[in-house]
Each structure stands twice: as C-alpha cells, then as structure tokens.
Coordinates of C-alpha atoms in Angstrom, one line a residue:
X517 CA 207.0 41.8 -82.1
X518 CA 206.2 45.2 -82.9
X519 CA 203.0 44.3 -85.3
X520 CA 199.6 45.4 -84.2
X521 CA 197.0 42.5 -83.7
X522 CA 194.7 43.6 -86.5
X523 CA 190.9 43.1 -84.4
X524 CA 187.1 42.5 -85.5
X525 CA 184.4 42.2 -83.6
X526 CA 181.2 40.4 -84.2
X527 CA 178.0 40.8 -83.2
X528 CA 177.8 44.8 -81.6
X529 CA 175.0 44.4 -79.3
X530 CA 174.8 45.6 -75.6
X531 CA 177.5 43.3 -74.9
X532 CA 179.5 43.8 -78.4
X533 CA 179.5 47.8 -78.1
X534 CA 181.3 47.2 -74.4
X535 CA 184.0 45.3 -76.9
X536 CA 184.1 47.5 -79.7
X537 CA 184.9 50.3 -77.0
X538 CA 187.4 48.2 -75.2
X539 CA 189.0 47.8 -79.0
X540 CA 189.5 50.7 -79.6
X541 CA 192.1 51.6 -76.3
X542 CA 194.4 48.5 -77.0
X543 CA 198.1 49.5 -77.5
X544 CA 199.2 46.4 -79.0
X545 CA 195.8 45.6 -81.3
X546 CA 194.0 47.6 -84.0
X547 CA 190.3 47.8 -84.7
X548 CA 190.0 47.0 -88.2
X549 CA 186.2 46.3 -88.2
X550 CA 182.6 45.2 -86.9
X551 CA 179.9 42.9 -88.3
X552 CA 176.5 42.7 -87.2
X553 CA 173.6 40.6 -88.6
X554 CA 171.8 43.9 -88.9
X555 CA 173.5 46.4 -91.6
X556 CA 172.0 49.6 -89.5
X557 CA 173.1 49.0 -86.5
X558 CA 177.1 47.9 -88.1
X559 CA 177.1 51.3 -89.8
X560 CA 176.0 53.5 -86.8
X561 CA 178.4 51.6 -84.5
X562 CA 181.3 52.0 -87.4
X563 CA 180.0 55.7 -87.9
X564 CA 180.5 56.8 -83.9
X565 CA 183.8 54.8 -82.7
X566 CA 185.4 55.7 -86.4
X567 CA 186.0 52.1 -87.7
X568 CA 184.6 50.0 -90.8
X569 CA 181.6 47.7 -90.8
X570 CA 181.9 44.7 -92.7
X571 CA 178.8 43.5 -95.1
X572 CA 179.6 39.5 -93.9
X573 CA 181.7 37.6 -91.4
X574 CA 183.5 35.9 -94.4
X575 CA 185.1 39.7 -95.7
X576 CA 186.0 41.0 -91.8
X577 CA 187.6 37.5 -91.7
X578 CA 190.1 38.0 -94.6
X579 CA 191.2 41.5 -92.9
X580 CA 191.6 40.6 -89.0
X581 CA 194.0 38.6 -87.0
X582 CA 191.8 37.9 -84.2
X583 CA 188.1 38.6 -83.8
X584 CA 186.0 38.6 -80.6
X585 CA 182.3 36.9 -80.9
X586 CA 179.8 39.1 -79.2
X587 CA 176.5 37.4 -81.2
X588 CA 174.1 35.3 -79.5
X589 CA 175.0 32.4 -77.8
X590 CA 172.9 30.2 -80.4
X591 CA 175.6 31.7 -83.6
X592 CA 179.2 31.3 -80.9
X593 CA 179.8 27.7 -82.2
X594 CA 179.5 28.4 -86.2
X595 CA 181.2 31.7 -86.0
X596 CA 184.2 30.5 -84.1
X597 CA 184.5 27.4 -86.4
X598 CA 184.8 29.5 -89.3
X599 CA 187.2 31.8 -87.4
X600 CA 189.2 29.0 -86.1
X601 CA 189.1 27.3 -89.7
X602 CA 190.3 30.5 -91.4
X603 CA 193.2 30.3 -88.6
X604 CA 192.0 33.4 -86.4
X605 CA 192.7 33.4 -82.7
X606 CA 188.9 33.6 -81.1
X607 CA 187.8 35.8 -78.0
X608 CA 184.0 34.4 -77.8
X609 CA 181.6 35.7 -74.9
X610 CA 180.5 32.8 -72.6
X611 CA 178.9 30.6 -73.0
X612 CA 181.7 29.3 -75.5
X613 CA 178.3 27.0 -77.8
X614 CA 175.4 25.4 -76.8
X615 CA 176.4 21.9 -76.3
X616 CA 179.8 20.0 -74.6
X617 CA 180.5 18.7 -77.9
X618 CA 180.7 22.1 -79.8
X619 CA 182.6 23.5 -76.8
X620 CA 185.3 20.2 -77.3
X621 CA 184.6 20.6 -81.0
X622 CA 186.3 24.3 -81.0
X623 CA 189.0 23.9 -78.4
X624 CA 190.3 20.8 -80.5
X625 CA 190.0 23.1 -83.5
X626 CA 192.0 25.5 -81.8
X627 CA 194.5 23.4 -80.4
X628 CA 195.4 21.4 -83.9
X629 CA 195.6 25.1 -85.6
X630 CA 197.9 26.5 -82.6
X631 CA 195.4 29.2 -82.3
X632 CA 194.8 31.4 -78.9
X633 CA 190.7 30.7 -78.0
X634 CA 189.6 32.6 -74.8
X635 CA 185.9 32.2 -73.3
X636 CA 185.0 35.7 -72.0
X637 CA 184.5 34.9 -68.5
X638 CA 185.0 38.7 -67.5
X639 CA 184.6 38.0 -63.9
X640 CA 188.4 36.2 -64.1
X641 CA 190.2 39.5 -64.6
X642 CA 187.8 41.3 -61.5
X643 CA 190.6 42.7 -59.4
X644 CA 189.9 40.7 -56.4
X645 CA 189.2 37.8 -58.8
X646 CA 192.8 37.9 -59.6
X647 CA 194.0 38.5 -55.4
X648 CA 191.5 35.5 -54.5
X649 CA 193.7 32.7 -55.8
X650 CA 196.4 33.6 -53.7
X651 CA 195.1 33.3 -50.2
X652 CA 192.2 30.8 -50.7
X653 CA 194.7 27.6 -51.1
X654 CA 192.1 25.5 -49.4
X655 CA 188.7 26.2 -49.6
X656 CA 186.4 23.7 -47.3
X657 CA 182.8 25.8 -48.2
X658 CA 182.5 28.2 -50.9
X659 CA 178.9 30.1 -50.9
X660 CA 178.4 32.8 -54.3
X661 CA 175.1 35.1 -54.7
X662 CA 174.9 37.0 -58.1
X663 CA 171.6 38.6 -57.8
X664 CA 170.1 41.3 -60.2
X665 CA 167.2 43.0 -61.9
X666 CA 165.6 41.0 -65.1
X667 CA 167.0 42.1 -68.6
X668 CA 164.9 41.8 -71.2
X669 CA 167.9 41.5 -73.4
X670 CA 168.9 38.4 -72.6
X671 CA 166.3 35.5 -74.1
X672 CA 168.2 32.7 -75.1
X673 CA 169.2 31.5 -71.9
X674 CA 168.7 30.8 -68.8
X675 CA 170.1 32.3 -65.1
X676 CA 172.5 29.4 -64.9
X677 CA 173.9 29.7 -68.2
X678 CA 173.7 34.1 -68.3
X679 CA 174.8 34.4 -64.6
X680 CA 175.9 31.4 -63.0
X681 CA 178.1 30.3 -65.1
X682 CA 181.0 33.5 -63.6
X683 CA 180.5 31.7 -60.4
X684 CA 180.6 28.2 -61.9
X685 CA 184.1 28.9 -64.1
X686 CA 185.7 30.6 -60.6
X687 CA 185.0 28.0 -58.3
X688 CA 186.1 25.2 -60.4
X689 CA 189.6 27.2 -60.5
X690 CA 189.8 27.4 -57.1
X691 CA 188.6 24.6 -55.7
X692 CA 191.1 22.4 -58.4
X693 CA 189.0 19.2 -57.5
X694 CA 186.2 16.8 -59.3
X695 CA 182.8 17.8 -58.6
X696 CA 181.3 14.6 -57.6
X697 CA 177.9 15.7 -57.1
X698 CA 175.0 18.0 -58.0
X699 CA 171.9 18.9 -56.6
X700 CA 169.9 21.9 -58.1
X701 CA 166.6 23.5 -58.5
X702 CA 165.3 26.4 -59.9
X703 CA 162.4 27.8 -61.0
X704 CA 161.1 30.6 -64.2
X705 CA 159.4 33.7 -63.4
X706 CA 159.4 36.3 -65.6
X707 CA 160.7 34.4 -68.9
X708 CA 160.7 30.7 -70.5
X709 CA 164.2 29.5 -69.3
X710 CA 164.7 29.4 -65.3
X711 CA 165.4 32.4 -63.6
X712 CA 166.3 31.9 -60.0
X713 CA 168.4 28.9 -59.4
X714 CA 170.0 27.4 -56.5
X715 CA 173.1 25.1 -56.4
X716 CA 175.1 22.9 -54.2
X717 CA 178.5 20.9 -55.6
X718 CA 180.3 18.9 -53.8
X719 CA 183.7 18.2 -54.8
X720 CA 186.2 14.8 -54.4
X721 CA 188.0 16.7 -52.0
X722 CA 185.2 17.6 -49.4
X723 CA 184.6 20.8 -50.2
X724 CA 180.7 21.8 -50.6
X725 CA 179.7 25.1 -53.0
X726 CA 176.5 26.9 -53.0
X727 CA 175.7 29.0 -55.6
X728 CA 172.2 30.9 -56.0
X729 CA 171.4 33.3 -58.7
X730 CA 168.7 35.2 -59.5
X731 CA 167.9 37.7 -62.1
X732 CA 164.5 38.9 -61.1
X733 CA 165.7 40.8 -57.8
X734 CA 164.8 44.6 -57.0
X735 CA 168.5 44.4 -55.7
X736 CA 172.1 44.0 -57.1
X737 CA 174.5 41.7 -55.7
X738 CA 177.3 40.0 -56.5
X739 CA 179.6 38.4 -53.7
X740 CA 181.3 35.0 -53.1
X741 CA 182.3 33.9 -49.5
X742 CA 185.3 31.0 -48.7
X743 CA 185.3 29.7 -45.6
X744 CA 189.0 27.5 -44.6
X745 CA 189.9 25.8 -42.2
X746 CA 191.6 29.1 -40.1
X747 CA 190.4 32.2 -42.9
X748 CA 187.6 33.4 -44.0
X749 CA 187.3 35.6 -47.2
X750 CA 184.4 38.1 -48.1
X751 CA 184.6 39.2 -51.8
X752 CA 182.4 41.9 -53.3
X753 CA 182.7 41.6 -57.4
X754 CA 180.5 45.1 -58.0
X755 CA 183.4 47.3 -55.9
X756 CA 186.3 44.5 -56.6
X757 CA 187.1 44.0 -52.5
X758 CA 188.1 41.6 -50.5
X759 CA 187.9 41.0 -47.0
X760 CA 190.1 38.2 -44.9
X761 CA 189.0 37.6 -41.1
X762 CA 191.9 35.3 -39.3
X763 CA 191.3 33.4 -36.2
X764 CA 193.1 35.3 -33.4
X765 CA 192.1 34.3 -30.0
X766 CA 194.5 35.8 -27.0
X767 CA 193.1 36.1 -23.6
X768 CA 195.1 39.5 -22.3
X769 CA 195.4 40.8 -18.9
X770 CA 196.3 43.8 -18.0
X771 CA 196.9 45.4 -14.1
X772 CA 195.4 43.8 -10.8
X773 CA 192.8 41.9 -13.6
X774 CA 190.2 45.0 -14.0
X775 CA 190.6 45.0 -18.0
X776 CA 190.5 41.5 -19.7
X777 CA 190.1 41.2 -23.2
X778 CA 189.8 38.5 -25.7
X779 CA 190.3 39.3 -29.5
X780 CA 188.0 37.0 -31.3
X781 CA 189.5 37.5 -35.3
X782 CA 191.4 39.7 -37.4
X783 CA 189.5 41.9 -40.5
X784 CA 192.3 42.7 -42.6
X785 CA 191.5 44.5 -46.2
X786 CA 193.1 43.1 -49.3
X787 CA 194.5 45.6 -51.5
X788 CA 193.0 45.1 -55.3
X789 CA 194.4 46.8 -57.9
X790 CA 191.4 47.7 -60.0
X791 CA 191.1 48.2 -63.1
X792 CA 188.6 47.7 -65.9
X793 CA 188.4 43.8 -66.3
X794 CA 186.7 44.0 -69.9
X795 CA 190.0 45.7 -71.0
X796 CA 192.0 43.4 -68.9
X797 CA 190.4 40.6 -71.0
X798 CA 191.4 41.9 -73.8
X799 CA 194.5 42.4 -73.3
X800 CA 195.6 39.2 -72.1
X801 CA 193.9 37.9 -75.1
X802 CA 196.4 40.0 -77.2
X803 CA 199.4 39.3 -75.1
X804 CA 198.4 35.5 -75.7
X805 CA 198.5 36.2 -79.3
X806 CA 201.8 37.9 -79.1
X807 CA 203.1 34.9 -77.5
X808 CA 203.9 37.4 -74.4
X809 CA 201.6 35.5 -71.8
X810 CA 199.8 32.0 -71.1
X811 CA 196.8 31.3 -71.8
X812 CA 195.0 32.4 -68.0
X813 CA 192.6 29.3 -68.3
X814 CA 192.8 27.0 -70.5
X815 CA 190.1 25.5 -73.2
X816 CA 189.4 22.1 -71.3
X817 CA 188.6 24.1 -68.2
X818 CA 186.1 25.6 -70.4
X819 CA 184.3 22.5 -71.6
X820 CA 184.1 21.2 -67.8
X821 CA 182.5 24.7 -66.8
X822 CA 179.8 23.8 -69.7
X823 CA 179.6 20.0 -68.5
X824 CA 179.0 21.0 -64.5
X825 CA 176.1 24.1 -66.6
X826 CA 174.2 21.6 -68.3
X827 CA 174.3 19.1 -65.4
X828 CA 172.4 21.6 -63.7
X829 CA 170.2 22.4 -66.1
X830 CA 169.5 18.8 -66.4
X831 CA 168.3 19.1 -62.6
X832 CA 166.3 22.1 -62.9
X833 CA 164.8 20.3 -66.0
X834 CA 165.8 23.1 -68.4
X835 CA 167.4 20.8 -70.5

C-alpha cells in the first residue's frame, strides 16, 4: 500500500507538541492537522511545524485517517468514541479514560469497527523495553522506581495513574500471570491526588512486584530490577540499558595452590538499539494501520492495566 496514513493530532499540549513533532518525520503517514481546545495555541503550533489547525474535532475528523489524542485524560474517552465512531484508528495517551468501563467501552468499539486503538504506553518501545522480554522468561521478584521532580502540568491525576501506570502495563506483560493480590499506600504532598505511592502485586504464579513512584523527588530515576531464579537483570529506562549478572561460581586453582579464585557472577551488558521510542510508537501505530505489523499489545491488556490502577487507588483511598 503506497497511500500515506493521512494524521491529526488532538490536544497540542506539552505532551501533544512531542506528537505533532514526531508527525511530522513519519515516512508512511502525513500530518494533515491539529485541534486544540484553545484556538491560539492550534494556530501557533500550525504556524511553526507548517500544518493546518482545525476549528473542531468534528472538521480534523472528516480529513484524517488516524488521529492521536494528546487532551487531558478527563476528554480521552469522548474523543476516542467519536474517532472510533467516525471509523478512525486511535493512538490515545495513557491513561486510555477514566473508568474500566470506558476503557472496555472503546476497545469493543474498536474491535466491532476493525479499527487499530493503541494506548501510548511510550515506555513499551524504550530500547531495553523491547530487549527485556527476551531474557526475563521467568521472573520470581520484579522491583520498579520511577522517581522525579513535581510537574505542575499534570493536575488531573494522580502518581499512580501519571507515572505508575509505565511500570504497571510492563510488568503485567512480563510477568503473563493473574495478579492475585494488592497492597498499596500512598500519600499527597504537593497536590490533591497522591503523589508518592508504594506497591506490592503478587501474581498466581508466585512472583511478588514492588513498584514505588514518586513525583516530588529532587532526583530522576527510572529503573526496574528482575530477579530469576539463576539471572538477574538491571534496566535503566532514562539511558535505555540493561544489565544481566549470571550465577558463575568455579573455584580455580592454579600452581602449588598460591592463587585461588572464585568468580562469584557474570555482568554482561545488553546491546539496545536505541532509538526515539515516541517515534517508535508511532510508527508501529502506522504499520498497524497499514496492516504491515500486529498490534504490540493488545486492547484487553489495556483495560487489565486500568483494573490493577484503580485497585490501587482504591487502597490509597484516591478513589
């Protein structure tokens, strides 16, 4: 299929400049427009990266193929409906709505109208991200920190839902088992929702995650350990690394029994190809349009990442 995917995007805040930017570099897709609730802010965005800005959703709609949903997380759930209804494929930032129901609501919507809907969990098409899958086959304790500075930015949610939620979507692919149980707290410092949260799953096959997020640290950090039964993997998301340590024990003697060592594990580096995963995003999100690639994660995986959020919340009381 040599036809462009023609491309909106909606909603060109911090978040929805980093797509229209993205956008604009696709080989396979075309930029037709933006929309953003405020007109200013549409027409200097349209002005700089030489594209269109729309006036409402309803008139990008009738131009684009496909439109990515960069609003708030309060609007994903209408906008997406409509897009979905008028039988466009839907790139929507995470969290996909506000409630389990709107999330089963859309990916049933999507589904019936054979229509490509992808949750921008960015973190998925991180380098290592992408690596991890193939040597963590069995996971027994997973332990994630995603740790930054506040952003005034984000209001409308909480850590867990702003943050969290990466971690949450990753290890549920990797782990490929039921969470049976959840036991959380969290507390809210410098806005209403909670801001520092701590989490531990345990899953129907034995393994235990803890996940702790904060985002009123001085520092930034954003790693995920796996421990199995003879690995253990180090990732570091902000340089997109990964670090394997194998069990190695040999006792070695060498001569009359002057030099004796014992090597206690193996560091081996994994090499990530990296590459800029907001693009990467995209692209797959194309491809899966074109009918070239398969869906990465598909939509019920979505609406259990939401379920395990909100029981959380329901912990911390946020909810």
């Amino acid at each position: 299929m040599d036809k462009k995917v023609r491309l909106g995007v909606i909603g060109t805040g911090h978040m929805g400049q980093y797509h229209v930017n993205v956008a604009k570099m696709l080989s396979n897709a075309e930029l037709i427009g933006i929309y953003d609730a405020s007109i200013e802010r549409a027409t200097q965005i349209a002005e700089k990266h030489k594209t269109k800005a729309f006036g409402t959703v309803e008139e990008l709609l009738k131009e684009v193929d496909a439109v990515v949903i960069a609003a708030p997380t309060f609007l994903h759930h209408t906008i997406a409906k409509q897009a979905l209804s008028e039988k466009k494929h839907v790139l929507v930032e995470k969290p996909i709505s506000q409630t389990v129901e709107e999330a089963k609501e859309l990916v049933e919507l999507a589904n019936k109208n054979k229509l490509i809907l992808q949750v921008g969990h960015v973190e998925r098409f991180n380098g290592a991200v992408l690596e991890l899958g193939k040597i963590a086959e069995h996971p027994l304790m997973v332990e994630s920190r995603r740790i930054a500075p506040y952003n005034s930015r984000i209001t409308d949610v909480g850590v867990v839902l702003d943050m969290m939620i990466h971690d949450i979507d990753i290890v549920l692919n990797l782990v490929k088992s039921e969470v049976v149980d959840v036991k959380a707290v969290g507390a809210s410092i410098v806005s209403k929702h909670e801001d520092v949260a701590s989490v531990v799953l345990k899953f129907a096959n034995g393994c235990v995650a803890s996940l702790n997020a904060s985002r009123s640290s001085q520092a930034k950090i954003r790693t995920l350990n796996i421990s199995q039964k003879d690995s253990y993997v180090f990732l570091d998301f902000s340089n997109q690394e990964i670090e394997l340590h194998r069990q190695a024990s040999s006792t070695t003697q060498l001569g009359s029994g002057e030099i004796k060592y014992k090597q206690e594990s193996i560091v081996e580096k994994i090499f990530v190809h990296k590459d800029n995963p907001l693009k990467q995003e995209h692209e797959h999100f194309i491809s899966c349009i074109l009918g070239q690639s398969e869906p990465m994660v598909k939509g019920e995986s979505d609406i259990r990442t939401l379920e395990v959020a909100y029981r959380i919340l329901e912990q911390i009381g946020g909810k």
